[in-house]
Coordinates of C-alpha atoms and ligand atoms in Angstrom, one line a residue:
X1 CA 146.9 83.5 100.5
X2 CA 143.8 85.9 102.4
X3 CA 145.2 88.0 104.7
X4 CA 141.9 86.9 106.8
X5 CA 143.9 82.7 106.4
X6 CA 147.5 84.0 106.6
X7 CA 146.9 85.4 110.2
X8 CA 144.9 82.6 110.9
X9 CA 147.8 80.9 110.2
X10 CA 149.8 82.2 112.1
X11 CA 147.9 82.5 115.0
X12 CA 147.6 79.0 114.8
X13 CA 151.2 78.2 114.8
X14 CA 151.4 80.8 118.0
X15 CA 149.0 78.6 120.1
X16 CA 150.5 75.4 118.3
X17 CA 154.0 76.6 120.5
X18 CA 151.8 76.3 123.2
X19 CA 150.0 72.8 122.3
X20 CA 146.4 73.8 121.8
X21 CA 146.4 74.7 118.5
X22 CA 143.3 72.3 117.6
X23 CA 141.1 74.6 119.8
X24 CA 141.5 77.5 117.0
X25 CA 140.8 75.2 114.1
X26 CA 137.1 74.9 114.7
X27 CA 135.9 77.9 116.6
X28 CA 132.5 78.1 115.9
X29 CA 131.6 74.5 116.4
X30 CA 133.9 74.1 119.5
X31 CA 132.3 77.2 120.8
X32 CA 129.0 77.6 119.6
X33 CA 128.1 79.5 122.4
X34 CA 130.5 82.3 123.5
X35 CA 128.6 85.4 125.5
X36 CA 126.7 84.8 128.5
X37 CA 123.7 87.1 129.2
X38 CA 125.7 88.6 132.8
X39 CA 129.1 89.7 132.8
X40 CA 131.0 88.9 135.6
X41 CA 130.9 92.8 137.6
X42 CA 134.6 91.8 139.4
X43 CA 135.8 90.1 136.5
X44 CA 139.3 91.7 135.4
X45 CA 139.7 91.3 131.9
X46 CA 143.2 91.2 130.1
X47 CA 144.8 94.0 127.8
X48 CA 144.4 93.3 123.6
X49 CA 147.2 96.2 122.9
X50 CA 149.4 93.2 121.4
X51 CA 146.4 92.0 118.7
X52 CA 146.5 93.0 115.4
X53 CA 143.1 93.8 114.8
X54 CA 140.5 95.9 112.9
X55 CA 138.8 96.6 116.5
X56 CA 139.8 98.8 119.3
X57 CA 141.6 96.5 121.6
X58 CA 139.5 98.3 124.4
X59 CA 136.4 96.9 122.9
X60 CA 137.9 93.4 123.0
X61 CA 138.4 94.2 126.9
X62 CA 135.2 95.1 127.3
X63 CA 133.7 92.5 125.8
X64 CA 135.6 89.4 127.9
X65 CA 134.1 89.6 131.0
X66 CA 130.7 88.7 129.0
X67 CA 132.4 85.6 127.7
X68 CA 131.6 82.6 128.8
X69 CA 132.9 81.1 131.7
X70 CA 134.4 78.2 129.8
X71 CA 135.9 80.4 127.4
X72 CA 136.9 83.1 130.8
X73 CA 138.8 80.4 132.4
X74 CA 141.1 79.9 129.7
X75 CA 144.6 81.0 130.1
X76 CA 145.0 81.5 126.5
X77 CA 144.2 85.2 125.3
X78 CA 144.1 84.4 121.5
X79 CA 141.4 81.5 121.9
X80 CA 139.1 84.6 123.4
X81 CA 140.3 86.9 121.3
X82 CA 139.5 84.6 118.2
X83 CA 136.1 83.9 119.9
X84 CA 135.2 87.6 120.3
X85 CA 136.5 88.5 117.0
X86 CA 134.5 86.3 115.0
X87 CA 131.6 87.5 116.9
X88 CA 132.3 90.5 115.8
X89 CA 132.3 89.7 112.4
X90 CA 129.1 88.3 112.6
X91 CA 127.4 91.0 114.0
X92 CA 129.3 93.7 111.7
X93 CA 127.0 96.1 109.8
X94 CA 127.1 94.9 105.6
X95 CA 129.6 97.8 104.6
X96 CA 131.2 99.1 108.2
X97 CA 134.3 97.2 108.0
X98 CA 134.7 98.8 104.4
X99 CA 134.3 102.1 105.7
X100 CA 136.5 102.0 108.4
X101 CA 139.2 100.8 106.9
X102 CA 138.7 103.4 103.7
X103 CA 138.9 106.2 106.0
X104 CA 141.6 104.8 107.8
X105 CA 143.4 104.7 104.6
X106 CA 142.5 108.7 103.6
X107 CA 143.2 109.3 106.9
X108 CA 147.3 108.2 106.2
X109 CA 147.4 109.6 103.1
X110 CA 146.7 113.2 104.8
X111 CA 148.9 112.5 107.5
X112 CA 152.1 111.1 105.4
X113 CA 151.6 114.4 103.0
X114 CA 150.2 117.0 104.7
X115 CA 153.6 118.6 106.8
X116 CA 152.1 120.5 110.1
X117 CA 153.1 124.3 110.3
X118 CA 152.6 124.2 114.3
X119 CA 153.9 120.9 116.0
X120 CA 153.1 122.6 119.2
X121 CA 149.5 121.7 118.5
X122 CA 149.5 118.5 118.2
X123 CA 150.2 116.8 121.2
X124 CA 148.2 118.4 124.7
X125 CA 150.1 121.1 126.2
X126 CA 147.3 122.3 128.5
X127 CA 149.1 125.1 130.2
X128 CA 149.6 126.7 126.9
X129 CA 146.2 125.6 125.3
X130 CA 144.2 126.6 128.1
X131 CA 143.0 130.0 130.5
X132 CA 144.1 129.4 134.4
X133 CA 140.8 129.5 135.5
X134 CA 140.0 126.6 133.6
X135 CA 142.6 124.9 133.8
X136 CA 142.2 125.4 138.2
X137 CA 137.9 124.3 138.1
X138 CA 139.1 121.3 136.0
X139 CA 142.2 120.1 138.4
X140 CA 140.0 120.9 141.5
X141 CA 137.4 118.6 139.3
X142 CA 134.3 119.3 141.6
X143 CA 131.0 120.8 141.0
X144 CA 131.5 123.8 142.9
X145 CA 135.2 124.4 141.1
X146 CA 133.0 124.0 137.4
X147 CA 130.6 126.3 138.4
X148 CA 132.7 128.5 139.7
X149 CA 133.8 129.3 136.1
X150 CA 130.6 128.5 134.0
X151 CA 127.8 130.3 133.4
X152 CA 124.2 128.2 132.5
X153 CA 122.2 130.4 130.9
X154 CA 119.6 127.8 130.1
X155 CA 119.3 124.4 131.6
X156 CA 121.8 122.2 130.0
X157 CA 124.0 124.7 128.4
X158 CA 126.8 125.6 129.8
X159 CA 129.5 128.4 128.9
X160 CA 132.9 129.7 130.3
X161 CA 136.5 130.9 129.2
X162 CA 138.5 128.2 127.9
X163 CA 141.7 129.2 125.0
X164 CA 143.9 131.0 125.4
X165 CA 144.4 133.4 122.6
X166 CA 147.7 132.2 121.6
X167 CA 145.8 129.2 121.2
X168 CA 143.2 130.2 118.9
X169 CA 145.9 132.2 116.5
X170 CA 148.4 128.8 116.5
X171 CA 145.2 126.7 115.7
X172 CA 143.4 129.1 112.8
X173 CA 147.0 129.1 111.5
X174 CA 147.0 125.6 111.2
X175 CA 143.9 125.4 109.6
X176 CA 144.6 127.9 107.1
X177 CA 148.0 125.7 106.0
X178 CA 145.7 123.2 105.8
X179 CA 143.2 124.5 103.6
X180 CA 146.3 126.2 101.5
X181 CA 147.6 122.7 101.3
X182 CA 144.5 121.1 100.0
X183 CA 144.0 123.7 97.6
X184 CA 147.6 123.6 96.3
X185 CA 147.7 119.7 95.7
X186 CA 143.7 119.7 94.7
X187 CA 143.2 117.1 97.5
X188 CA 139.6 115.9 98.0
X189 CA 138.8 116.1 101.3
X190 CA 135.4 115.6 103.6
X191 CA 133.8 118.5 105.7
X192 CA 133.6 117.8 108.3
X193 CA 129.8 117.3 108.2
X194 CA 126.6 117.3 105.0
X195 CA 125.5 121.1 106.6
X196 CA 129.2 122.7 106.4
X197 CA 130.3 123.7 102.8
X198 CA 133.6 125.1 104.7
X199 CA 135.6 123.8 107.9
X200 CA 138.0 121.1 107.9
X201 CA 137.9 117.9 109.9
X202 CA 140.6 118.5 112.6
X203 CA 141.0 114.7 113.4
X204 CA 142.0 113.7 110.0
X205 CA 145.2 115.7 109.3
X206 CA 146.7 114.7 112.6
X207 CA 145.4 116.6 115.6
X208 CA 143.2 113.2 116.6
X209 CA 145.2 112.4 119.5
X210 CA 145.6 115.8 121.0
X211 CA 141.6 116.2 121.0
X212 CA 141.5 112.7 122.6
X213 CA 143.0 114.0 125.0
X214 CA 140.8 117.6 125.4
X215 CA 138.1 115.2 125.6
X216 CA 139.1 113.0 128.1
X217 CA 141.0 115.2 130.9
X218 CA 139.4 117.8 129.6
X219 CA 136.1 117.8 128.9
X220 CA 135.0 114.3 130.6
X221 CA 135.2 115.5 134.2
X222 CA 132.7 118.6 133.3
X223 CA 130.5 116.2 131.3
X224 CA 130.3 113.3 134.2
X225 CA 129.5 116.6 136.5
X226 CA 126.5 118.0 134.1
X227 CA 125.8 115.2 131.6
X228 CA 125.6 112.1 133.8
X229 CA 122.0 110.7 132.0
X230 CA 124.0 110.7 128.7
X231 CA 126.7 108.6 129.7
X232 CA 128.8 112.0 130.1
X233 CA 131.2 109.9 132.4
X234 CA 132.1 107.6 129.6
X235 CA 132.7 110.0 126.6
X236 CA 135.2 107.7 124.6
X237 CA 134.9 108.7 121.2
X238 CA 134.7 111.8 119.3
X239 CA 134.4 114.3 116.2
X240 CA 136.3 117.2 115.9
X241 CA 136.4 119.8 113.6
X242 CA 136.3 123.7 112.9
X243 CA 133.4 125.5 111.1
X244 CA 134.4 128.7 109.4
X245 CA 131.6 131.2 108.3
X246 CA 131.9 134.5 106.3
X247 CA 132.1 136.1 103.2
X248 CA 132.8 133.2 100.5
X249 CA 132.2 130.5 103.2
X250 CA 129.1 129.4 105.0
X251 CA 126.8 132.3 106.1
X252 CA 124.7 130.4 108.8
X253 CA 123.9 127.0 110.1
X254 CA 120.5 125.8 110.2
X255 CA 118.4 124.2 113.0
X256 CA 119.7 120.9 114.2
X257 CA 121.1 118.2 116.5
X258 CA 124.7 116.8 117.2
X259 CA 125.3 113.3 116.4
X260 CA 127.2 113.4 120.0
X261 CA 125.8 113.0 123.6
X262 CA 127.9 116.3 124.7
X263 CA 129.1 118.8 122.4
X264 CA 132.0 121.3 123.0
X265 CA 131.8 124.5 120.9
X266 CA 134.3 127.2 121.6
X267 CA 135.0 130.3 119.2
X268 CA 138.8 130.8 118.0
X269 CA 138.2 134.4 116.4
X270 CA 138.4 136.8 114.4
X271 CA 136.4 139.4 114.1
X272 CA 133.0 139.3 113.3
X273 CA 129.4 140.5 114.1
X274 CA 126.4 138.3 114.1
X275 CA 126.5 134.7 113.7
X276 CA 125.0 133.8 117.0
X277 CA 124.0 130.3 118.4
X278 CA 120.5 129.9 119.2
X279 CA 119.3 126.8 121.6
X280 CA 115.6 125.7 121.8
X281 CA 115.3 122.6 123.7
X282 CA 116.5 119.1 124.2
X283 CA 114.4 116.6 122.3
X284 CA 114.9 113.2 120.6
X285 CA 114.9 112.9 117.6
X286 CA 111.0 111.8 117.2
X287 CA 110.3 115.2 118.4
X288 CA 112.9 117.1 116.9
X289 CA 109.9 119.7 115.7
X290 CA 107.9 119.9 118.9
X291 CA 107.1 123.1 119.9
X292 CA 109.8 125.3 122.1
X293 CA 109.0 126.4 126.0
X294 CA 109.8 130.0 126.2
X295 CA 112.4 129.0 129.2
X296 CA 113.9 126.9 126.6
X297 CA 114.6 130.0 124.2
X298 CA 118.4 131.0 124.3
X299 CA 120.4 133.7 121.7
X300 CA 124.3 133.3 122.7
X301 CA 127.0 135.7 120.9
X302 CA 130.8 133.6 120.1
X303 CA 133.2 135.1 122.1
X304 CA 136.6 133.8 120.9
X305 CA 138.1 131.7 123.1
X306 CA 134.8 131.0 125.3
X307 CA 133.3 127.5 125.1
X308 CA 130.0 126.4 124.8
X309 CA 129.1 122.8 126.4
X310 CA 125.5 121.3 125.5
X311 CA 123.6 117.9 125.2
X312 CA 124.2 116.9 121.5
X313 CA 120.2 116.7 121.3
X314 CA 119.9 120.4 122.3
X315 CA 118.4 121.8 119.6
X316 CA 120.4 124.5 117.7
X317 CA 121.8 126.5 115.5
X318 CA 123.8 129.7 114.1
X319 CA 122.3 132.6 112.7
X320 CA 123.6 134.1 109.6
X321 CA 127.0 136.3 110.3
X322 CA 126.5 139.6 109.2
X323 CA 130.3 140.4 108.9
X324 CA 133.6 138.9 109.2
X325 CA 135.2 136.1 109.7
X326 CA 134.1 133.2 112.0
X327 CA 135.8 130.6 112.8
X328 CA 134.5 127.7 115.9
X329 CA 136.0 124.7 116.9
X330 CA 133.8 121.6 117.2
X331 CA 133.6 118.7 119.8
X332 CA 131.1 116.2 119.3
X333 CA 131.5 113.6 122.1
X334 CA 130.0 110.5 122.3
X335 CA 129.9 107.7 124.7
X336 CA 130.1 103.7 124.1
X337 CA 131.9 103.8 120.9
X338 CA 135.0 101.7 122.0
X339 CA 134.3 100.3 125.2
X340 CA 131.1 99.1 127.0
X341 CA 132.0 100.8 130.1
X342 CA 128.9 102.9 129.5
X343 CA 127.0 99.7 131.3
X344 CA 125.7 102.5 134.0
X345 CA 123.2 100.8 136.1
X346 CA 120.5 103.0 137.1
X347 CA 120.6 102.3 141.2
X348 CA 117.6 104.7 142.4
X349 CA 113.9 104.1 141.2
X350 CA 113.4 106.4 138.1
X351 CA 109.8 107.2 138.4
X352 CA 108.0 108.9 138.0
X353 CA 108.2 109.3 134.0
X354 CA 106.8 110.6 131.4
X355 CA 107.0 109.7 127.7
X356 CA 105.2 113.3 126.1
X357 CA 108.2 113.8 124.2
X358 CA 110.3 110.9 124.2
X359 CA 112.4 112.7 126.0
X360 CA 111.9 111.2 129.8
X361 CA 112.6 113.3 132.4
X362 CA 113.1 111.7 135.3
X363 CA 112.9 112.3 138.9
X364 CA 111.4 115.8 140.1
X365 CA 109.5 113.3 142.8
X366 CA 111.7 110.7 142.6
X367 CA 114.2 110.2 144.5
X368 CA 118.1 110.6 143.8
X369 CA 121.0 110.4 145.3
X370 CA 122.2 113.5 146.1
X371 CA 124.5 115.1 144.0
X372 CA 123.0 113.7 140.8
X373 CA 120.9 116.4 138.6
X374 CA 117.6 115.4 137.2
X375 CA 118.2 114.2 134.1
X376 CA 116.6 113.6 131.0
X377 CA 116.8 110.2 129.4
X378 CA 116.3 109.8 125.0
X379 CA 114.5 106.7 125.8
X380 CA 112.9 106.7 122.3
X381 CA 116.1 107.1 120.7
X382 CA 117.7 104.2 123.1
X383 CA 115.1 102.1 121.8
X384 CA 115.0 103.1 118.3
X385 CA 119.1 102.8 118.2
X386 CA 118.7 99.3 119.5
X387 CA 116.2 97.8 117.6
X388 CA 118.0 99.7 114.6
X389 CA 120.9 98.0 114.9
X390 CA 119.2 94.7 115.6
X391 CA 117.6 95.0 112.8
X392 CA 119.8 96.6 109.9
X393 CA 122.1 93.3 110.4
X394 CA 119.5 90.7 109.4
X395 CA 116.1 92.7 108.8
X396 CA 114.3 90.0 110.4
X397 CA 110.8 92.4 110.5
X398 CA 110.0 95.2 109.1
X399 CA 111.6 97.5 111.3
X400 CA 108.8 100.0 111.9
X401 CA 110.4 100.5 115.1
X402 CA 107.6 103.2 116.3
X403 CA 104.8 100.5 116.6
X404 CA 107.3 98.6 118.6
X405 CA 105.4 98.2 121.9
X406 CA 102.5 96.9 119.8
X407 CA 104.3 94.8 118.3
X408 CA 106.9 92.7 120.3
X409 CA 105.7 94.0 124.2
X410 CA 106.2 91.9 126.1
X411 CA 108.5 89.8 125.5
X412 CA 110.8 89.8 122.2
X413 CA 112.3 87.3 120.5
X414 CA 114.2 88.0 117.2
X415 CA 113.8 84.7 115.7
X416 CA 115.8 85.5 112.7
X417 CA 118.9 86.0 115.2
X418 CA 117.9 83.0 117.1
X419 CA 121.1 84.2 119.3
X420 CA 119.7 87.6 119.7
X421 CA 116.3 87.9 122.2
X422 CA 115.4 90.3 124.1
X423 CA 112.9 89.4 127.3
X424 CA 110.3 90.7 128.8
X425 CA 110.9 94.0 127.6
X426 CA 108.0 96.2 127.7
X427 CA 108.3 99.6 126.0
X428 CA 106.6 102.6 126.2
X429 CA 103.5 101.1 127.6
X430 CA 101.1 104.2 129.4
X431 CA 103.0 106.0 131.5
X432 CA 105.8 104.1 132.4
X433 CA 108.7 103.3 131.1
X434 CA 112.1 101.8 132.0
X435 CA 115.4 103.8 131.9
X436 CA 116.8 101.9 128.7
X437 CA 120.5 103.0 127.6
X438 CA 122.0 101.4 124.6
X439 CA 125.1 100.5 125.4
X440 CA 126.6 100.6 121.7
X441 CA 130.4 100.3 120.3
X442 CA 131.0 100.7 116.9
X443 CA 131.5 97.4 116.5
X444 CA 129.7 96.2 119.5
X445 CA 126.1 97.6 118.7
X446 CA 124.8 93.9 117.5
X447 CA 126.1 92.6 120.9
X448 CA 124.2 95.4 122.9
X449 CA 123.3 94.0 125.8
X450 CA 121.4 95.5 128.3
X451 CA 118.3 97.6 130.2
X452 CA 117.0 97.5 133.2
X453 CA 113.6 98.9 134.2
X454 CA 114.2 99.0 137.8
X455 CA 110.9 101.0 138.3
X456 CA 108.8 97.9 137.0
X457 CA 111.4 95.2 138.1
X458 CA 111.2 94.0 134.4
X459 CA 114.8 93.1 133.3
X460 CA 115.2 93.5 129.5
X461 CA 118.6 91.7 127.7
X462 CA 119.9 91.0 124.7
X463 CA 121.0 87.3 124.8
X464 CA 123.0 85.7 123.5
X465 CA 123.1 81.9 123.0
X466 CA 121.2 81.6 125.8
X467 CA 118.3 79.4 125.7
X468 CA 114.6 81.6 125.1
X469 CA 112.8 81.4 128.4
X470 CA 109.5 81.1 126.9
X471 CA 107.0 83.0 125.5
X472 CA 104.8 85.1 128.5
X473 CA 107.0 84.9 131.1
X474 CA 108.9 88.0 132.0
X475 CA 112.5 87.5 132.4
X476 CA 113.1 88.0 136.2
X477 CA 115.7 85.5 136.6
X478 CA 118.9 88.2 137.6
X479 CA 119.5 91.4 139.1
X480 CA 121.9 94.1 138.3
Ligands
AKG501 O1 128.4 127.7 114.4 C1 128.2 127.3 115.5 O2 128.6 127.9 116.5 C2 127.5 126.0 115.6 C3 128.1 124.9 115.0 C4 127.4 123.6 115.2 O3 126.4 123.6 115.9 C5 127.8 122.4 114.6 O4 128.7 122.4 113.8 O5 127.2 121.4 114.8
FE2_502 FE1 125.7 121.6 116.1

């Protein structure tokens, strides 16, 4: 029997015990329609920590309060949980579900061989991890109390004292055993990205929760503080990994961008000379090659145990290390893989805007509530990421997703997704522009719902099941 009809089976005789099992014989065709274009804002969904599933149970969470309220009102969890599962399914990326579960499987095969040589490291001990200072600006958890500690030599990047040396010799240690390990049982393992030769992907051999953990006490309060426009406030996922340059390892690291909203860089040691990170700007990723401001020029020499704290679009690199050993661990944070939580509502007008660079900054005239930074918004990336993953499940147009104002503005339907339309969404038109986020989840991206354009009161969704409003007529119907 499938594994996929054995839990079915199950399932069904759990909710038989109750006497509704005939509900989860025919889900589709009992429930046709099962996400509602407004989630309820009070709604209070229920916890998915029991389920046995392939997705995060938080995403499951996030997702009911979009269900419909048919489906809401029912007391049963596993008829919703069914309902949002095979939604799921459908909107799954070919080949995802593949890769997930082979990493997941190389991931346990590390962890069941590979035997730590510091257990001390692997679950959060912040007052031996971290410097006082730090740890104090972090508990305090206010503006002031981060600054008071943090240095911004150019706008958006952000360095201070973090580890403490102890720290940095327990966690190079552990690496090393690693690498010793791997090279002892000829064990095939992933960089931790296609520019690094050398480094080892911290999150596979255990240390996953403990950098959770950095991220989310840690590193989450600074970002919602400094990184609010990249949904710093609801970093819930992330990479991490050390980079090692130096004689018989990598020399430098070219010009790039993080796949993250925030990245956390902070030197362990040793000793070295060179090897410094250069910054030139925030860009998306159509402009990735535009031209550098001077103020946007900044040369920073690794100090071990300082941290580093940038936009993952702030353009970078390392110059070659001239000698010595470097080694840097890696943060890449990122924001709506597990949860929608992300769904930020923009609440002051964002204009004025401007679209030069696909970058939008927002709000030197504008107004803001005080307390918030100006911030910039990747609107071409928002949009680009949405339509990409609209289109990379069914390809229903040739997703040339640059000429996308010509194409679809105003209004969008994706006909080949006759669930999926998007309404009176106008893109990139002149000089305006909404504030668009993309409120993805790993799973979740074909669901994305969202944007609001609050500056030209145009409301832009991703439906589903909902009937299409009609061609020409800006959907105006709700409010945020
Ligand atoms: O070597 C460094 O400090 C930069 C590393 C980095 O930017 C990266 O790995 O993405
Ligand atoms: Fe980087």
């Amino acid at each position: 029997m499938s594994v996929e009809r054995k839990e079915e089976e199950q399932q069904t005789q759990m909710i038989s015990s109750r006497g509704i099992a005939y509900w989860t014989m025919f889900p589709k065709q009992i429930f046709p329609t099962c996400l509602t274009l407004n989630p309820e804002p009070a709604y209070k969904p229920g916890s998915y920590e029991d389920m046995q599933s392939e997705f995060s149970p938080l995403l499951f969470s996030s997702m009911e309060s979009y269900l419909t309220p048919f489906l809401k009102n029912f007391v049963c969890d596993s008829i919703k949980f069914r309902q949002m599962r095979r939604v799921m399914h459908e909107y799954l990326p070919e080949g995802e579900l593949t890769r997930v579960q082979g990493h997941k499987r190389y991931r346990q095969k590390i962890i069941s061989n590979y035997q730590p040589l510091h257990g001390e490291l692997y679950t959060m001990h912040a007052a031996n991890f971290f410097v006082p200072s730090f740890l104090k600006a972090v508990i305090e958890n206010t503006e002031e109390s981060f600054r008071s500690i943090m240095r911004e030599p150019s706008r958006g990047v952000f360095t201070f004292e973090m580890l403490q040396p102890r720290f940095c010799e327990l966690l190079m240690s552990e690496v090393e055993n690693f690498e010793r390990w791997v090279h002892e049982t000829k064990f095939r393992i992933m960089r931790p990205n296609t520019m690094n030769k050398y480094g080892v992907v911290l999150d596979d051999f255990g240390l996953e929760n403990m950098l959770e953990k950095l991220m989310e006490d840690f590193i989450r309060p600074i970002s919602t503080v400094f990184f609010p426009e990249v949904g710093g406030s609801t970093l819930d996922s992330h990479h991490g990994f050390v980079v090692e340059y130096g004689k018989q390892r990598d020399l430098k690291l070219g010009f790039h961008v993080d796949d993250s909203e925030v990245t956390l860089n902070v030197c362990l040691g040793k000793q070295f000379s060179g090897g410094e990170l250069f910054f030139r700007g925030v860009r998306c990723e159509d402009h990735v090659n535009a031209e550098t401001q001077s103020e946007e020029i900044l040369d920073y020499s690794h100090v071990p145990g300082h941290a580093v704290l940038h936009y993952g679009w702030h353009r970078h690199g390392a110059r070659p290390i001239k000698s010595g050993h470097r080694i840097n661990l890696l943060l890449r944070c990122k924001t709506g893989a597990k949860t929608t939580e992300c769904l930020v509502r923009f609440d002051w007008p964002p204009a004025p805007v401007s679209l030069s660079c696909g970058l939008v900054e927002v709000g030197k005239e504008g107004k803001q509530p005080a307390g918030r930074r100006s911030p910039f918004f990747r609107a071409t990336e928002v949009y680009r990421r949405v339509l990409q993953s609209i289109f990379s499940a069914k390809k229903p147009f040739s997703a040339n997703t640059k000429s996308f104002s010509e194409e679809f503005s105003p209004i969008v339907c994706l006909r080949p997704l006759p669930q999926l339309r998007i309404l009176g969404l106008k893109i990139a038109e002149g000089s305006h522009c909404g504030i668009a986020r993309l409120f993805s989840a790993t799973n979740w991206q074909r669901l994305v719902l969202l944007f609001m354009d609050a500056f030209l009161s145009l409301r832009a969704r991703l439906l589903m099941n909902t009937p299409f409003a009609g061609a020409g007529t800006p959907f105006a119907g709700t409010t945020f």
